[in-house]
């Protein structure tokens, strides 16, 4: 694995390698600390957007593995404004061993990868969020002991997180249903690609506008914000369209009794998810957030440490 730009580029064996290594590194860390697999290695972290989880979990992952991370804030590099994306990649990759970047346009992360001498990891783009969805597979596996044959219902905007979940689920044989309002469904290219992965793994992809239909028989209900970073101008319009897609107790009651509720966070409580659900017995959102640390350790150990 050279770069990590999209789960669509990963082999099923590579996904399982990440999940197994994440489990081992989490166990090792809980026993008292990790081996310094990345001693002397440095990760440059470019952010065009805000972050809590991605920034802190990547930085701590590097530290726990004996390495070092440099946070470059949105104002610092000003990707493509102060300097071209290609030149940023050419220069930064002479100083660090790996680059993690959170960008607006997915084409920017592809360009970083094209011109970088070191591996590039996607920490979220307008197209996808692979580290999130890999970590979510790890969380589901940890909670349920398997992935194949489970059903994940994603309720909300057909956005970057939804795209990565479509790829992640279908690669490992999980069924996925997506319920979005008309006009906010995941784009056809992503759905088609996910369907081709589903055909290989023996799972199913179901796209609907009906949240109740989507959550029927679901083992996991997953939601995300109605307005993603960069779409703020559309927030008012979206707030009118999305309320029927709120994950609340009534919707959760329509899934399996033991359904788990997930959210990548940050949550806009009272919009896409109620407090009652986010803090209720089905919610695993904070275990989910913690696992970003463990899964990204595995990703870093593989990409930068040759594991
Ligand atoms: N889920 C996630 O990526 O959170 P941040 O935006 O806080 O990094
Ligand atoms: N879809 C959200 C995810 C945040 C982690 C966004 O892009 O803002």
CSV table of C-alpha atoms and ligand atoms in Angstrom, one decimal:
chain,number,residue,atom,x,y,z
A,1,UNK,CA,0.0,0.0,0.0
A,2,UNK,CA,1.6,3.2,-1.1
A,3,UNK,CA,-1.0,6.0,-0.7
A,4,UNK,CA,-4.4,5.7,1.0
A,5,UNK,CA,-6.7,7.9,-1.0
A,6,UNK,CA,-9.9,5.7,-1.3
A,7,UNK,CA,-11.0,2.3,0.1
A,8,UNK,CA,-12.0,1.5,-3.5
A,9,UNK,CA,-8.3,1.1,-4.2
A,10,UNK,CA,-7.7,-1.4,-1.4
A,11,UNK,CA,-7.7,-5.2,-1.8
A,12,UNK,CA,-9.9,-7.1,0.7
A,13,UNK,CA,-6.8,-8.7,2.1
A,14,UNK,CA,-5.3,-5.2,2.7
A,15,UNK,CA,-8.4,-4.2,4.6
A,16,UNK,CA,-8.2,-7.3,6.8
A,17,UNK,CA,-4.5,-6.7,7.4
A,18,UNK,CA,-5.4,-3.2,8.7
A,19,UNK,CA,-8.2,-4.5,10.9
A,20,UNK,CA,-6.1,-7.3,12.4
A,21,UNK,CA,-3.2,-5.0,13.0
A,22,UNK,CA,-5.5,-2.4,14.6
A,23,UNK,CA,-6.8,-5.1,17.0
A,24,UNK,CA,-3.2,-6.1,17.9
A,25,UNK,CA,-2.0,-2.5,18.4
A,26,UNK,CA,-5.0,-1.7,20.5
A,27,UNK,CA,-4.4,-4.7,22.7
A,28,UNK,CA,-0.8,-3.8,23.0
A,29,UNK,CA,-1.5,-0.2,23.9
A,30,UNK,CA,-4.1,-1.2,26.5
A,31,UNK,CA,-1.5,-3.5,28.1
A,32,UNK,CA,0.8,-0.5,28.7
A,33,UNK,CA,2.1,0.9,25.4
A,34,UNK,CA,3.1,0.3,21.8
A,35,UNK,CA,6.5,-0.8,20.4
A,36,UNK,CA,8.2,2.2,18.7
A,37,UNK,CA,7.5,0.9,15.2
A,38,UNK,CA,7.8,4.4,13.8
A,39,UNK,CA,10.8,5.7,15.7
A,40,UNK,CA,12.4,8.6,13.9
A,41,UNK,CA,9.5,8.9,11.4
A,42,UNK,CA,7.6,12.1,10.8
A,43,UNK,CA,4.1,12.7,9.5
A,44,UNK,CA,3.2,16.1,8.0
A,45,UNK,CA,-0.5,16.8,8.5
A,46,UNK,CA,-2.1,19.4,6.1
A,47,UNK,CA,-5.5,20.7,7.1
A,48,UNK,CA,-7.7,22.8,4.9
A,49,UNK,CA,-10.7,22.3,7.3
A,50,UNK,CA,-11.2,22.0,11.1
A,51,UNK,CA,-10.8,18.7,12.9
A,52,UNK,CA,-10.8,17.2,16.4
A,53,UNK,CA,-10.7,13.4,15.9
A,54,UNK,CA,-8.5,13.2,12.8
A,55,UNK,CA,-5.9,15.7,14.0
A,56,UNK,CA,-5.6,14.4,17.5
A,57,UNK,CA,-5.8,10.7,16.7
A,58,UNK,CA,-3.2,10.9,14.0
A,59,UNK,CA,-0.9,13.0,16.2
A,60,UNK,CA,-1.3,10.6,19.1
A,61,UNK,CA,-0.9,7.5,16.9
A,62,UNK,CA,2.4,8.8,15.7
A,63,UNK,CA,3.5,9.6,19.2
A,64,UNK,CA,2.5,6.2,20.6
A,65,UNK,CA,4.5,4.5,17.9
A,66,UNK,CA,7.6,6.6,18.6
A,67,UNK,CA,7.2,9.0,15.7
A,68,UNK,CA,6.4,12.7,15.4
A,69,UNK,CA,3.6,14.6,13.7
A,70,UNK,CA,3.6,18.2,12.5
A,71,UNK,CA,0.2,20.0,12.3
A,72,UNK,CA,-0.1,22.4,9.5
A,73,UNK,CA,-3.3,24.5,10.0
A,74,UNK,CA,-5.6,25.8,7.2
A,75,UNK,CA,-3.9,29.2,7.3
A,76,UNK,CA,-0.3,27.9,7.2
A,77,UNK,CA,0.2,26.3,3.8
A,78,UNK,CA,-3.0,27.6,2.1
A,79,UNK,CA,-2.9,24.7,-0.4
A,80,UNK,CA,-3.2,25.9,-3.9
A,81,UNK,CA,-3.4,29.6,-2.9
A,82,UNK,CA,0.0,30.5,-1.4
A,83,UNK,CA,1.6,27.8,-3.4
A,84,UNK,CA,0.5,25.2,-5.9
A,85,UNK,CA,-0.6,21.8,-4.6
A,86,UNK,CA,2.2,20.2,-6.7
A,87,UNK,CA,4.9,22.4,-5.2
A,88,UNK,CA,3.6,21.8,-1.6
A,89,UNK,CA,3.9,18.0,-2.3
A,90,UNK,CA,7.3,18.4,-3.8
A,91,UNK,CA,8.7,20.4,-0.9
A,92,UNK,CA,6.9,18.9,2.1
A,93,UNK,CA,7.8,15.3,1.0
A,94,UNK,CA,11.5,16.2,1.2
A,95,UNK,CA,11.1,16.9,4.9
A,96,UNK,CA,8.7,14.2,6.2
A,97,UNK,CA,8.2,10.5,5.8
A,98,UNK,CA,4.5,10.7,5.2
A,99,UNK,CA,1.7,13.2,4.5
A,100,UNK,CA,-1.8,13.2,5.8
A,101,UNK,CA,-4.1,15.8,4.3
A,102,UNK,CA,-7.7,17.0,4.8
A,103,UNK,CA,-8.8,18.9,1.7
A,104,UNK,CA,-11.8,20.3,0.0
A,105,UNK,CA,-11.4,19.0,-3.5
A,106,UNK,CA,-10.5,15.3,-3.8
A,107,UNK,CA,-8.5,16.2,-6.9
A,108,UNK,CA,-6.1,18.1,-4.5
A,109,UNK,CA,-5.3,14.9,-2.6
A,110,UNK,CA,-4.8,13.1,-5.8
A,111,UNK,CA,-2.4,15.8,-6.9
A,112,UNK,CA,-0.5,15.7,-3.6
A,113,UNK,CA,-0.1,12.0,-4.1
A,114,UNK,CA,1.1,12.4,-7.7
A,115,UNK,CA,3.9,14.9,-6.8
A,116,UNK,CA,4.9,13.6,-3.4
A,117,UNK,CA,7.9,11.4,-2.9
A,118,UNK,CA,6.4,10.0,0.3
A,119,UNK,CA,3.0,8.2,1.0
A,120,UNK,CA,-0.1,10.4,1.2
A,121,UNK,CA,-3.1,9.5,3.4
A,122,UNK,CA,-6.5,11.0,2.9
A,123,UNK,CA,-7.8,12.5,6.1
A,124,UNK,CA,-11.1,13.5,4.4
A,125,UNK,CA,-12.0,15.1,1.1
A,126,UNK,CA,-15.3,16.2,-0.5
A,127,UNK,CA,-15.4,12.8,-2.1
A,128,UNK,CA,-14.6,10.4,0.8
A,129,UNK,CA,-13.2,9.7,4.3
A,130,UNK,CA,-11.4,6.3,4.1
A,131,UNK,CA,-9.7,6.4,7.5
A,132,UNK,CA,-13.1,6.9,9.1
A,133,UNK,CA,-14.8,4.0,7.3
A,134,UNK,CA,-11.8,1.6,7.9
A,135,UNK,CA,-12.0,2.6,11.6
A,136,UNK,CA,-15.8,2.0,11.5
A,137,UNK,CA,-15.3,-1.5,10.1
A,138,UNK,CA,-12.9,-2.1,13.0
A,139,UNK,CA,-15.5,-0.9,15.6
A,140,UNK,CA,-18.2,-3.1,14.1
A,141,UNK,CA,-15.9,-6.1,14.0
A,142,UNK,CA,-14.9,-5.5,17.6
A,143,UNK,CA,-18.5,-5.2,18.8
A,144,UNK,CA,-20.0,-8.1,16.7
A,145,UNK,CA,-17.1,-10.4,16.0
A,146,UNK,CA,-17.8,-10.5,12.3
A,147,UNK,CA,-18.6,-8.2,9.3
A,148,UNK,CA,-19.9,-10.5,6.6
A,149,UNK,CA,-23.7,-10.8,6.5
A,150,UNK,CA,-24.4,-7.7,8.7
A,151,UNK,CA,-26.5,-4.9,7.4
A,152,UNK,CA,-25.6,-1.3,7.8
A,153,UNK,CA,-28.2,1.4,7.2
A,154,UNK,CA,-26.8,4.9,6.4
A,155,UNK,CA,-29.5,7.5,6.9
A,156,UNK,CA,-28.8,11.1,5.7
A,157,UNK,CA,-26.7,12.9,3.1
A,158,UNK,CA,-25.0,10.9,0.4
A,159,UNK,CA,-21.7,12.5,1.3
A,160,UNK,CA,-18.0,11.7,1.7
A,161,UNK,CA,-18.6,9.4,4.7
A,162,UNK,CA,-21.4,7.7,3.0
A,163,UNK,CA,-19.2,7.1,-0.1
A,164,UNK,CA,-16.5,5.5,2.0
A,165,UNK,CA,-19.0,3.3,3.9
A,166,UNK,CA,-20.4,2.1,0.6
A,167,UNK,CA,-16.9,1.0,-0.5
A,168,UNK,CA,-15.9,-0.4,2.9
A,169,UNK,CA,-19.1,-2.4,3.5
A,170,UNK,CA,-19.3,-4.0,0.1
A,171,UNK,CA,-15.6,-4.9,0.1
A,172,UNK,CA,-16.0,-7.0,3.2
A,173,UNK,CA,-19.4,-8.5,2.5
A,174,UNK,CA,-21.7,-6.3,4.5
A,175,UNK,CA,-25.1,-5.3,3.1
A,176,UNK,CA,-25.6,-1.5,3.0
A,177,UNK,CA,-28.8,0.5,2.6
A,178,UNK,CA,-28.6,4.2,2.1
A,179,UNK,CA,-31.7,6.4,2.7
A,180,UNK,CA,-31.3,10.0,1.6
A,181,UNK,CA,-33.7,12.8,0.5
A,182,UNK,CA,-34.2,13.1,-3.3
A,183,UNK,CA,-31.3,15.0,-4.8
A,184,UNK,CA,-28.9,14.1,-1.9
A,185,UNK,CA,-28.3,10.4,-2.8
A,186,UNK,CA,-24.8,9.1,-3.3
A,187,UNK,CA,-23.6,9.7,-6.8
A,188,UNK,CA,-24.2,7.0,-9.4
A,189,UNK,CA,-20.5,6.3,-10.0
A,190,UNK,CA,-20.0,5.5,-6.3
A,191,UNK,CA,-23.1,3.3,-6.2
A,192,UNK,CA,-22.1,1.4,-9.3
A,193,UNK,CA,-18.6,0.8,-8.0
A,194,UNK,CA,-20.0,-0.4,-4.6
A,195,UNK,CA,-22.3,-2.7,-6.5
A,196,UNK,CA,-19.4,-4.2,-8.3
A,197,UNK,CA,-17.6,-4.8,-5.0
A,198,UNK,CA,-20.8,-6.3,-3.6
A,199,UNK,CA,-21.1,-8.7,-6.5
A,200,UNK,CA,-17.6,-10.0,-5.6
A,201,UNK,CA,-18.2,-10.2,-1.9
A,202,UNK,CA,-21.8,-11.5,-2.1
A,203,UNK,CA,-23.4,-8.5,-0.4
A,204,UNK,CA,-26.1,-6.0,-1.4
A,205,UNK,CA,-26.5,-2.3,-2.0
A,206,UNK,CA,-29.9,-0.7,-1.6
A,207,UNK,CA,-30.5,3.0,-2.3
A,208,UNK,CA,-33.8,4.5,-1.2
A,209,UNK,CA,-35.5,7.7,-0.1
A,210,UNK,CA,-37.3,6.0,2.7
A,211,UNK,CA,-35.4,5.8,6.1
A,212,UNK,CA,-37.8,3.3,7.6
A,213,UNK,CA,-37.3,0.9,4.7
A,214,UNK,CA,-33.5,1.3,5.0
A,215,UNK,CA,-33.3,0.5,8.7
A,216,UNK,CA,-35.5,-2.6,8.6
A,217,UNK,CA,-33.4,-5.6,9.7
A,218,UNK,CA,-30.4,-3.3,10.2
A,219,UNK,CA,-27.6,-4.3,12.6
A,220,UNK,CA,-26.1,-0.8,12.4
A,221,UNK,CA,-27.7,2.6,11.8
A,222,UNK,CA,-25.2,5.3,10.8
A,223,UNK,CA,-25.7,9.0,10.3
A,224,UNK,CA,-23.7,12.1,9.6
A,225,UNK,CA,-24.3,15.9,9.5
A,226,UNK,CA,-26.8,17.3,7.0
A,227,UNK,CA,-24.3,20.0,5.9
A,228,UNK,CA,-20.7,19.0,5.5
A,229,UNK,CA,-17.7,21.3,5.9
A,230,UNK,CA,-17.6,23.5,2.8
A,231,UNK,CA,-21.3,23.4,2.2
A,232,UNK,CA,-22.3,26.0,4.8
A,233,UNK,CA,-24.1,28.2,2.2
A,234,UNK,CA,-26.6,25.3,1.7
A,235,UNK,CA,-27.2,24.8,5.4
A,236,UNK,CA,-30.6,26.6,5.5
A,237,UNK,CA,-31.9,24.7,2.5
A,238,UNK,CA,-30.7,21.4,3.8
A,239,UNK,CA,-32.3,22.0,7.2
A,240,UNK,CA,-35.7,22.1,5.5
A,241,UNK,CA,-35.2,18.9,3.5
A,242,UNK,CA,-33.5,16.6,6.0
A,243,UNK,CA,-35.7,16.5,9.2
A,244,UNK,CA,-37.5,13.2,8.1
A,245,UNK,CA,-34.1,11.6,8.1
A,246,UNK,CA,-33.3,12.3,11.7
A,247,UNK,CA,-32.1,9.3,13.7
A,248,UNK,CA,-34.4,9.3,16.7
A,249,UNK,CA,-35.9,6.7,19.0
A,250,UNK,CA,-38.8,6.1,16.6
A,251,UNK,CA,-36.5,5.3,13.7
A,252,UNK,CA,-34.2,3.2,15.9
A,253,UNK,CA,-37.2,1.1,17.1
A,254,UNK,CA,-37.7,0.0,13.5
A,255,UNK,CA,-34.3,-1.7,13.2
A,256,UNK,CA,-33.2,-5.0,15.0
A,257,UNK,CA,-33.6,-4.8,18.8
A,258,UNK,CA,-29.9,-5.0,19.3
A,259,UNK,CA,-29.0,-2.4,16.6
A,260,UNK,CA,-25.9,-0.2,17.1
A,261,UNK,CA,-26.0,3.5,16.3
A,262,UNK,CA,-22.9,5.1,14.8
A,263,UNK,CA,-21.9,8.6,13.9
A,264,UNK,CA,-18.5,9.8,12.6
A,265,UNK,CA,-18.9,13.0,14.7
A,266,UNK,CA,-19.0,16.0,15.1
A,267,UNK,CA,-22.7,15.6,15.7
A,268,UNK,CA,-25.3,18.3,15.3
A,269,UNK,CA,-27.5,17.1,18.1
A,270,UNK,CA,-31.2,17.8,17.6
A,271,UNK,CA,-30.7,17.7,13.8
A,272,UNK,CA,-29.4,14.4,12.3
A,273,UNK,CA,-29.4,12.6,15.7
A,274,UNK,CA,-31.3,13.2,18.9
A,275,UNK,CA,-29.6,13.4,22.3
A,276,UNK,CA,-31.7,10.5,23.4
A,277,UNK,CA,-30.2,8.3,20.7
A,278,UNK,CA,-26.7,9.7,20.8
A,279,UNK,CA,-26.5,9.1,24.6
A,280,UNK,CA,-28.8,6.0,24.6
A,281,UNK,CA,-28.2,2.3,25.0
A,282,UNK,CA,-27.7,1.6,21.2
A,283,UNK,CA,-25.1,4.3,20.7
A,284,UNK,CA,-21.4,3.3,20.3
A,285,UNK,CA,-20.3,6.7,19.0
A,286,UNK,CA,-17.5,7.3,21.5
A,287,UNK,CA,-16.0,3.9,21.2
A,288,UNK,CA,-16.2,4.6,17.5
A,289,UNK,CA,-14.3,7.8,17.9
A,290,UNK,CA,-11.6,6.1,20.1
A,291,UNK,CA,-11.0,3.5,17.4
A,292,UNK,CA,-9.8,6.2,15.0
A,293,UNK,CA,-6.6,6.1,17.1
A,294,UNK,CA,-6.1,2.4,16.9
A,295,UNK,CA,-7.0,2.0,13.2
A,296,UNK,CA,-4.8,4.8,12.1
A,297,UNK,CA,-1.9,3.3,14.0
A,298,UNK,CA,-2.3,0.3,11.9
A,299,UNK,CA,-2.5,2.4,8.7
A,300,UNK,CA,0.6,4.3,9.7
A,301,UNK,CA,2.5,1.1,10.8
A,302,UNK,CA,1.8,-0.4,7.4
A,303,UNK,CA,2.4,2.6,5.2
A,304,UNK,CA,5.3,4.2,7.0
A,305,UNK,CA,6.6,1.2,9.0
A,306,UNK,CA,6.4,-1.6,6.4
A,307,UNK,CA,4.3,-3.8,8.7
B,1,LIG,N1,-14.9,12.2,12.2
B,1,LIG,C1,-13.9,13.1,12.0
B,1,LIG,O1,-13.2,13.0,11.0
B,1,LIG,O2,-13.8,14.1,12.9
B,1,LIG,P1,-13.0,15.4,12.8
B,1,LIG,O3,-13.6,16.2,11.7
B,1,LIG,O4,-13.1,16.1,14.1
B,1,LIG,O5,-11.6,15.0,12.4
B,2,LIG,N1,-19.4,14.8,6.3
B,2,LIG,C1,-18.7,15.5,7.3
B,2,LIG,C2,-17.8,14.6,8.0
B,2,LIG,C3,-16.9,15.2,9.1
B,2,LIG,C4,-16.0,14.3,9.8
B,2,LIG,C5,-17.9,16.7,6.7
B,2,LIG,O1,-17.3,16.5,5.6
B,2,LIG,O2,-18.0,17.8,7.2
